[in-house]
mmCIF file of C-alpha atoms in Angstrom:
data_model
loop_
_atom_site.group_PDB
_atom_site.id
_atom_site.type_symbol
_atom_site.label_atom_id
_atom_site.label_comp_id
_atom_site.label_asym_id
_atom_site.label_seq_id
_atom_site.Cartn_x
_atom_site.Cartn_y
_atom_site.Cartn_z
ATOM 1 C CA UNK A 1 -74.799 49.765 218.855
ATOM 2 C CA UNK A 2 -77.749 48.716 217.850
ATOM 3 C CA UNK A 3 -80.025 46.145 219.071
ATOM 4 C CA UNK A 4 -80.203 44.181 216.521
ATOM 5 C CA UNK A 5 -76.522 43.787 216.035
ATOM 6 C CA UNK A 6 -76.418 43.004 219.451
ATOM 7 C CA UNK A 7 -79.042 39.999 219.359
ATOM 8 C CA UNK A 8 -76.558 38.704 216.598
ATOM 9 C CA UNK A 9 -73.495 39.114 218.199
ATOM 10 C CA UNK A 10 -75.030 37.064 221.326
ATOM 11 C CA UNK A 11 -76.131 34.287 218.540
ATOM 12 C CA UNK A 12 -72.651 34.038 217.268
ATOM 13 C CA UNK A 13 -71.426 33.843 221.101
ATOM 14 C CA UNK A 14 -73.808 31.244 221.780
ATOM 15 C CA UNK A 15 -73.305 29.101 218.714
ATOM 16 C CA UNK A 16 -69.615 29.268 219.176
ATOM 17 C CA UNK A 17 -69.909 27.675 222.672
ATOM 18 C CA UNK A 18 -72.189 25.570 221.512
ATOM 19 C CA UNK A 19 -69.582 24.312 218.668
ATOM 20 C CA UNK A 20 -66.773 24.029 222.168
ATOM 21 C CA UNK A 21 -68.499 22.205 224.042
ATOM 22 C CA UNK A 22 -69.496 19.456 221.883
ATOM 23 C CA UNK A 23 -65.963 19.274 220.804
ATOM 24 C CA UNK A 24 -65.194 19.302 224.764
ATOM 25 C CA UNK A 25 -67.477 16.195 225.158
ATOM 26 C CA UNK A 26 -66.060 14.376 222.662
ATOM 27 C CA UNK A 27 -62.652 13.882 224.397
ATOM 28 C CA UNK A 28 -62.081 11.660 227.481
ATOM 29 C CA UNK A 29 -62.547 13.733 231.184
ATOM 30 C CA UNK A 30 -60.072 10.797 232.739
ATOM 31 C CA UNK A 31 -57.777 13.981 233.273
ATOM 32 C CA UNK A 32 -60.527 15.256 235.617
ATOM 33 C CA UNK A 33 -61.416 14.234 239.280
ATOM 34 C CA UNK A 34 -64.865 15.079 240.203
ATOM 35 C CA UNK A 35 -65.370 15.593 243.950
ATOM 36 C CA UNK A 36 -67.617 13.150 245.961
ATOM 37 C CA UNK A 37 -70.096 15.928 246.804
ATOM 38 C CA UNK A 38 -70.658 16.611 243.180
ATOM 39 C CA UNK A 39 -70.957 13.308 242.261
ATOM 40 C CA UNK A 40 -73.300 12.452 245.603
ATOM 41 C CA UNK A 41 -75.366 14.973 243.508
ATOM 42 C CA UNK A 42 -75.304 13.770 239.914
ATOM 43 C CA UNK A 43 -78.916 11.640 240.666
ATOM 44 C CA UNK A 44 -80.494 15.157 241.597
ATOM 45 C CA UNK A 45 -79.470 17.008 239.189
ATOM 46 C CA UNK A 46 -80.589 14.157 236.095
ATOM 47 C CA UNK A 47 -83.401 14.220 238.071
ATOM 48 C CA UNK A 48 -83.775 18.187 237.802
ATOM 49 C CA UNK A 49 -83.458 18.509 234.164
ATOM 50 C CA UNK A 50 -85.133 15.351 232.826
ATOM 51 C CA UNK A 51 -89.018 15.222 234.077
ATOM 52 C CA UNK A 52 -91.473 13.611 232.898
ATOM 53 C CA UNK A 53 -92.238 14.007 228.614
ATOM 54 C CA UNK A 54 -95.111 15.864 229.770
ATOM 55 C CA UNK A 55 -93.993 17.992 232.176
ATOM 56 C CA UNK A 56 -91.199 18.817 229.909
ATOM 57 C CA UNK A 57 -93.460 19.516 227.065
ATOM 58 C CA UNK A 58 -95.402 22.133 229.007
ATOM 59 C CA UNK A 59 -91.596 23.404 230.553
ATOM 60 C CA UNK A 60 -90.484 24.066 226.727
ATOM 61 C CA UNK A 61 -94.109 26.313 226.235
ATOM 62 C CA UNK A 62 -93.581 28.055 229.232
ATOM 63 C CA UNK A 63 -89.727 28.539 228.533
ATOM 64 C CA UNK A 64 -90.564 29.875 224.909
ATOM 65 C CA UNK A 65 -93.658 31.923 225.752
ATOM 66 C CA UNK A 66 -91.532 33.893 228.850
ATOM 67 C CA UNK A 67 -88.190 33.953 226.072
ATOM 68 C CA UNK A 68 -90.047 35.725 223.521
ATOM 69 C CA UNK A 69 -91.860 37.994 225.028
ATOM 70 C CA UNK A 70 -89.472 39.130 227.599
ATOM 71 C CA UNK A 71 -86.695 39.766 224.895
ATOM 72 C CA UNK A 72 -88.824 42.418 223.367
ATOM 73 C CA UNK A 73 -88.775 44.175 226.484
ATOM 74 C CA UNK A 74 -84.861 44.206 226.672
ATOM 75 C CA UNK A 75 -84.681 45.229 223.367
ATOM 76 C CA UNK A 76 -86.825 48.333 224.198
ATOM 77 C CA UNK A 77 -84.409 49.287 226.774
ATOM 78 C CA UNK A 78 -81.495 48.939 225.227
ATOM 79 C CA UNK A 79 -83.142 51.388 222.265
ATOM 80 C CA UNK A 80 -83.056 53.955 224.532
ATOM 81 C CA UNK A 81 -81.314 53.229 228.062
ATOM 82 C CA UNK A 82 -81.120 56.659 229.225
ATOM 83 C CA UNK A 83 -84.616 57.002 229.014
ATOM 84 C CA UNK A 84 -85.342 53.921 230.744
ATOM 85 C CA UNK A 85 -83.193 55.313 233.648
ATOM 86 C CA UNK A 86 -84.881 58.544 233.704
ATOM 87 C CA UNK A 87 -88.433 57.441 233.829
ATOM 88 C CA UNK A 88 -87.945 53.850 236.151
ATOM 89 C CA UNK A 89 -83.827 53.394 237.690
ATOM 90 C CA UNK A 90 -84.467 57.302 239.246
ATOM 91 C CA UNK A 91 -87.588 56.876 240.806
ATOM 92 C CA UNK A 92 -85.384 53.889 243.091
ATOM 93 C CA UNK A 93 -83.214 56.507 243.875
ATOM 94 C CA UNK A 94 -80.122 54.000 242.912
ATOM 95 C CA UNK A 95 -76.635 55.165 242.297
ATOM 96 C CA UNK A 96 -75.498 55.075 238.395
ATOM 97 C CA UNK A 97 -78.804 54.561 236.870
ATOM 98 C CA UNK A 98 -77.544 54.430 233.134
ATOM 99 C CA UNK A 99 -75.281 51.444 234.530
ATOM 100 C CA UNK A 100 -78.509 49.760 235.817
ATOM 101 C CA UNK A 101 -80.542 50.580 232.951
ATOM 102 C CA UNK A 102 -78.070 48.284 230.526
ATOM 103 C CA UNK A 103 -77.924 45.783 233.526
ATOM 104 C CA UNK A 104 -81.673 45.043 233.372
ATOM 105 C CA UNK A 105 -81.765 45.535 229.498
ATOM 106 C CA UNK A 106 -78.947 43.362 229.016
ATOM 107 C CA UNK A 107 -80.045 40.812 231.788
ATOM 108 C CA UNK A 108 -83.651 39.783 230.373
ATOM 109 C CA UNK A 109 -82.098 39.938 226.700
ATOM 110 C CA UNK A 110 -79.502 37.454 227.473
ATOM 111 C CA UNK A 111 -81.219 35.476 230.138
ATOM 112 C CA UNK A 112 -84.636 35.360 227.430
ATOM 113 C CA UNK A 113 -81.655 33.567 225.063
ATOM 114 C CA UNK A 114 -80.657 31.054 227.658
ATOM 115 C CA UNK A 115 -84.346 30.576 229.084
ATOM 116 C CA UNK A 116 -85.339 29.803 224.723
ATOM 117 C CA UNK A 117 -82.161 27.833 224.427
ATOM 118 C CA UNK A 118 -82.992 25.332 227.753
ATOM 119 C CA UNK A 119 -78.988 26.595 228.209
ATOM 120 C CA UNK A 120 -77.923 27.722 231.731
ATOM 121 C CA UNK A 121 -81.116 27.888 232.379
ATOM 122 C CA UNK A 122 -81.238 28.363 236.275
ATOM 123 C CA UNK A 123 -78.792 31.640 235.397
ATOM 124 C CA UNK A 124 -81.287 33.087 232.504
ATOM 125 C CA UNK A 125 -84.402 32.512 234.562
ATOM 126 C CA UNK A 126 -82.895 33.906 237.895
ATOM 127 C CA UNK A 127 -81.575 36.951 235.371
ATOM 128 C CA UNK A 128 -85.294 37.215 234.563
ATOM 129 C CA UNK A 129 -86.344 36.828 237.769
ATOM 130 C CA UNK A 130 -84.388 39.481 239.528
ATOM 131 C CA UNK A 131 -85.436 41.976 236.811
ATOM 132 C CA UNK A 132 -88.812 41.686 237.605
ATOM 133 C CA UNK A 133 -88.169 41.633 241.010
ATOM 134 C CA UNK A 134 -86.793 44.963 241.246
ATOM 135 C CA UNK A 135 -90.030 45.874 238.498
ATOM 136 C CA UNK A 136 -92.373 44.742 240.762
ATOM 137 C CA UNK A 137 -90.487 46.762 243.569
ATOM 138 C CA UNK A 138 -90.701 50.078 241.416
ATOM 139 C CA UNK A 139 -94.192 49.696 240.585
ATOM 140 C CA UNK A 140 -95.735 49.376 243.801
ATOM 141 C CA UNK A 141 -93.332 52.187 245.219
ATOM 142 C CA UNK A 142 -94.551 54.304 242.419
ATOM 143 C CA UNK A 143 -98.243 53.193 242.231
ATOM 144 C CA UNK A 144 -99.136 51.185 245.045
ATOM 145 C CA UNK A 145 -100.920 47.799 244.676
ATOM 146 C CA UNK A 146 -102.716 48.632 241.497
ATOM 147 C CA UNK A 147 -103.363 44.865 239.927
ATOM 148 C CA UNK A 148 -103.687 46.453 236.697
ATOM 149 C CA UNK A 149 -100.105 47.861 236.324
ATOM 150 C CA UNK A 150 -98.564 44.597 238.341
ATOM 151 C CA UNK A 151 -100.179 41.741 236.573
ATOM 152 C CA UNK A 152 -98.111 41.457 233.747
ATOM 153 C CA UNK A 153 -95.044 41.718 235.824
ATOM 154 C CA UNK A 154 -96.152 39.231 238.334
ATOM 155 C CA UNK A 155 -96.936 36.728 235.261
ATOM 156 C CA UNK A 156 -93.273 37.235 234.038
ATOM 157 C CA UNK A 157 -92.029 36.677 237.810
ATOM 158 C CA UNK A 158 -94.174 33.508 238.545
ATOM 159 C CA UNK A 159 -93.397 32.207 235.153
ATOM 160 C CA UNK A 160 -89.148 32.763 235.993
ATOM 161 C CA UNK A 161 -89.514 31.410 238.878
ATOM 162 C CA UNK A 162 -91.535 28.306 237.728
ATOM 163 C CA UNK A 163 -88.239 27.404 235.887
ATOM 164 C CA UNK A 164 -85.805 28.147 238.392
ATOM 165 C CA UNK A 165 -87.801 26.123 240.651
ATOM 166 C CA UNK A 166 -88.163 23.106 238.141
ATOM 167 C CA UNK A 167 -85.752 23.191 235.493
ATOM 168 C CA UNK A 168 -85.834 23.458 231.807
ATOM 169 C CA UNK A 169 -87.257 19.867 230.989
ATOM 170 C CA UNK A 170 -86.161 16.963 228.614
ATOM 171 C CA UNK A 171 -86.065 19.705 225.445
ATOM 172 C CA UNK A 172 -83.313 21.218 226.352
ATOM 173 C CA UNK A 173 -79.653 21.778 226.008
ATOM 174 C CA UNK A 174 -79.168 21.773 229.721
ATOM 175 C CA UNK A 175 -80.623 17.893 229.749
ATOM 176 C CA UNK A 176 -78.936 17.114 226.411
ATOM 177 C CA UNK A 177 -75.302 17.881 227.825
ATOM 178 C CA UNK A 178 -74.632 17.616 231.227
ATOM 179 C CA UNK A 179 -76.093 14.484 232.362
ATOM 180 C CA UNK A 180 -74.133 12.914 229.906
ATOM 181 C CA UNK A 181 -70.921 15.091 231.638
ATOM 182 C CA UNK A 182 -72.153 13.661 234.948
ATOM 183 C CA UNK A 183 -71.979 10.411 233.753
ATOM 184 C CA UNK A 184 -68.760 10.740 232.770
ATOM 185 C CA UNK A 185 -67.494 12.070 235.950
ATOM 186 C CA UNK A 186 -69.338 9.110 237.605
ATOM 187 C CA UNK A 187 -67.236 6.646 235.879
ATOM 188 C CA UNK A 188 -64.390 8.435 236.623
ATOM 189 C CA UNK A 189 -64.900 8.741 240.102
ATOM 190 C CA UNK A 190 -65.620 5.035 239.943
ATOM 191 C CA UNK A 191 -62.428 4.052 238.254
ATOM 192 C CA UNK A 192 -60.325 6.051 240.713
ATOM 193 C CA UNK A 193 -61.759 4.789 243.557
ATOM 194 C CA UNK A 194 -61.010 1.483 242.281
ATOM 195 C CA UNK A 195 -57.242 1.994 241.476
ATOM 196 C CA UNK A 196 -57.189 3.029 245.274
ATOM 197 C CA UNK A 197 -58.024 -0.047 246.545
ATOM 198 C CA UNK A 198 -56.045 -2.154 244.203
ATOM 199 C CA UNK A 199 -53.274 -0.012 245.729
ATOM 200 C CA UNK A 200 -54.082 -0.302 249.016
ATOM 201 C CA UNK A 201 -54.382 -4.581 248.635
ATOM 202 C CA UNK A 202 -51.141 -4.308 247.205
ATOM 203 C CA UNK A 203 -49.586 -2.880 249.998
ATOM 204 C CA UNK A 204 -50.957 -4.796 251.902
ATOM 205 C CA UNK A 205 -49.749 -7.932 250.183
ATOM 206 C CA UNK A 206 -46.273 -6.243 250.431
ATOM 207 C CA UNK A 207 -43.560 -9.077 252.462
ATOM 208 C CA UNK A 208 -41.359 -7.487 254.893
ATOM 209 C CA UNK A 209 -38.086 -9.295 255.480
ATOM 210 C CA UNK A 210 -36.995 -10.090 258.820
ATOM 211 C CA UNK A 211 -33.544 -10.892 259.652
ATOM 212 C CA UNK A 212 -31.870 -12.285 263.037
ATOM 213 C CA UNK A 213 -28.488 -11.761 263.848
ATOM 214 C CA UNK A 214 -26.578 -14.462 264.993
ATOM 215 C CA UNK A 215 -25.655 -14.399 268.959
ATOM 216 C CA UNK A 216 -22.047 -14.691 269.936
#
């Protein structure tokens, strides 16, 4: 299969999901009871995905510029993947090395989509991430510290890592959907807790009869 028909395969994927969970948000989540922890955490997570307009812009220019470029390396090693795991996967002596080679081919494809897309974005940047962890690992097992053969690795690792670290900004699916999910789960959790202690005043309020018997 060829890469190609892979990259739109993954675009028909996403764009199906994206059509689901639209449709998902348009119905009512009252059938849904969020946990307190994960409502405790709705403020950090907003806060997370919507920064500052500025500090999203330069998020989105980082998020596109890492994307872009680090889809053209998956795409080179899903070309050839036996090759890749001949010349890099055998040199870390790892068990199946075809297996990994589609792993990490797969792994900065994909996560370069969601990294693009602002969608699951702590999963595509800690997919990129752990690629060029294990890259950085090879090349300095292989070559030593040689700046010139690790520089471009290390820019693709700091530059994953800036984004796990800080989100994917305002331009973004990420920020587009699930605040608006927590919010919904907040109101939820709000109405629920509400019923409960209408309940409980009602029980309260409950009279209990007392009767005496007559002595003989």
């Amino acid at each position: 299969m060829s890469t190609s028909t892979l990259l739109e395969l993954f675009v028909a994927f996403m764009a199906a999901c994206f059509a689901l969970w639209f449709v998902a948000l348009g119905k009512s989540v009252t059938s849904f009871a969020p946990p307190a922890r994960l409502t405790a955490l709705a403020p950090a997570v907003k806060a997370y995905l919507r920064p500052g307009p500025m500090a999203s812009f330069g998020l989105l220019l980082l998020r596109l510029t890492i994307g872009a470029l680090m889809i053209h390396h998956g795409q080179e090693k899903l070309a050839d993947p036996q090759q890749f795991a001949n010349t890099y996967v055998a040199s870390l002596h790892l068990p199946f090395p075809l297996f990994f080679a589609y792993a990490a081919g797969f792994s900065e494809l994909i996560g370069s989509w969601l990294v693009i897309l602002g969608l699951l974005t702590p999963l595509g940047a800690l997919a990129l991430s752990g690629t060029m962890t294990v890259a950085a690992y090879q090349h300095i097992s292989t070559a030593g510290f040689n700046i010139y053969v690790l520089e471009l690795v290390l820019l693709y690792l700091g530059g994953s890592l800036a984004l796990l670290f800080n989100g994917p900004g305002r331009f973004s699916f990420d920020a587009g959907i699930i605040p608006a999910v927590l919010d919904d789960m907040s109101v939820v959790a709000a109405s629920d807790s509400t019923v409960s202690s209408g309940d409980v005043g009602d029980l309260l309020a409950i009279p209990v009869p007392v009767t005496h018997s007559p002595r003989g």
